[in-house]
Amino acid sequence: MNEATLARKLSQGSRLALNQAIDAYTPYLTTVVWHTVGPTASAEDVEEIISDVFLALWSHRANLCPELGLKSWLAAAARNKAIDRLRAAPPAHLPLDEASEAGSVTPEEDLEQRMFAAVLRQAVEDLPPPDGQLVFRYYYEEEKLKDIAKDLGLSVPAAKSRLLRARRKLKEVLTRGGLANDTVG
């Protein structure tokens, strides 16, 4: 069943459509949530966030626009629920001797860093092909540029040029969002 049909059936109150949406989109939403909350979240936290997303979907089913489908709505809801969870989470308590060794990062700074990382990751995923793959593999997976270029059918100079343009694009996107700092670009 395509997204528009599924959204239409959901807006009509079909519980079968809800079950189909859960089956179809849970793996995708799990990835979205993990990228947003990072490694600090437990599997149970991720499951709860995803459950909250599907509860929100059911609650707002009458407002769905079938022409727009579900994937983008669900992804936005998952990111928002995950960020809400991060904001609501109490800071971790460390014993005093461990706290002095942990450094000077406050919980607010840690949250800000994780949110920046999530926004940056989404901006990388939004880059057109092959730029998104190039940036992801080079910076996130730390592959060698010559190997990535070969796999993508590019020369190394072309890959370097695309990487430079992609970094500039990411900086532009993050600057527009008020998130750029000296680490991008």
mmCIF file of C-alpha atoms in Angstrom, residues 4-14 17 57-58 60-66 70:
data_model
loop_
_atom_site.group_PDB
_atom_site.id
_atom_site.type_symbol
_atom_site.label_atom_id
_atom_site.label_comp_id
_atom_site.label_asym_id
_atom_site.label_seq_id
_atom_site.Cartn_x
_atom_site.Cartn_y
_atom_site.Cartn_z
ATOM 1 C CA ALA A 4 -1.096 8.324 0.192
ATOM 2 C CA THR A 5 -3.490 5.381 0.434
ATOM 3 C CA LEU A 6 -2.221 4.532 3.906
ATOM 4 C CA ALA A 7 -2.631 8.149 5.037
ATOM 5 C CA ARG A 8 -6.140 8.257 3.576
ATOM 6 C CA LYS A 9 -7.153 5.065 5.382
ATOM 7 C CA LEU A 10 -5.639 6.358 8.615
ATOM 8 C CA SER A 11 -7.573 9.612 8.337
ATOM 9 C CA GLN A 12 -10.720 7.495 7.973
ATOM 10 C CA GLY A 13 -9.916 5.749 11.265
ATOM 11 C CA SER A 14 -8.670 2.372 10.030
ATOM 12 C CA ALA A 17 -3.869 1.049 8.451
ATOM 13 C CA LEU A 57 -0.235 9.762 14.471
ATOM 14 C CA TRP A 58 -3.470 8.157 15.625
ATOM 15 C CA HIS A 60 -3.870 13.539 14.584
ATOM 16 C CA ARG A 61 -5.103 11.159 11.886
ATOM 17 C CA ALA A 62 -7.949 13.475 10.904
ATOM 18 C CA ASN A 63 -5.443 16.220 10.052
ATOM 19 C CA LEU A 64 -3.252 14.112 7.768
ATOM 20 C CA CYS A 65 -2.771 15.256 4.200
ATOM 21 C CA PRO A 66 -2.743 12.054 2.087
ATOM 22 C CA LEU A 70 3.411 9.784 6.035
#
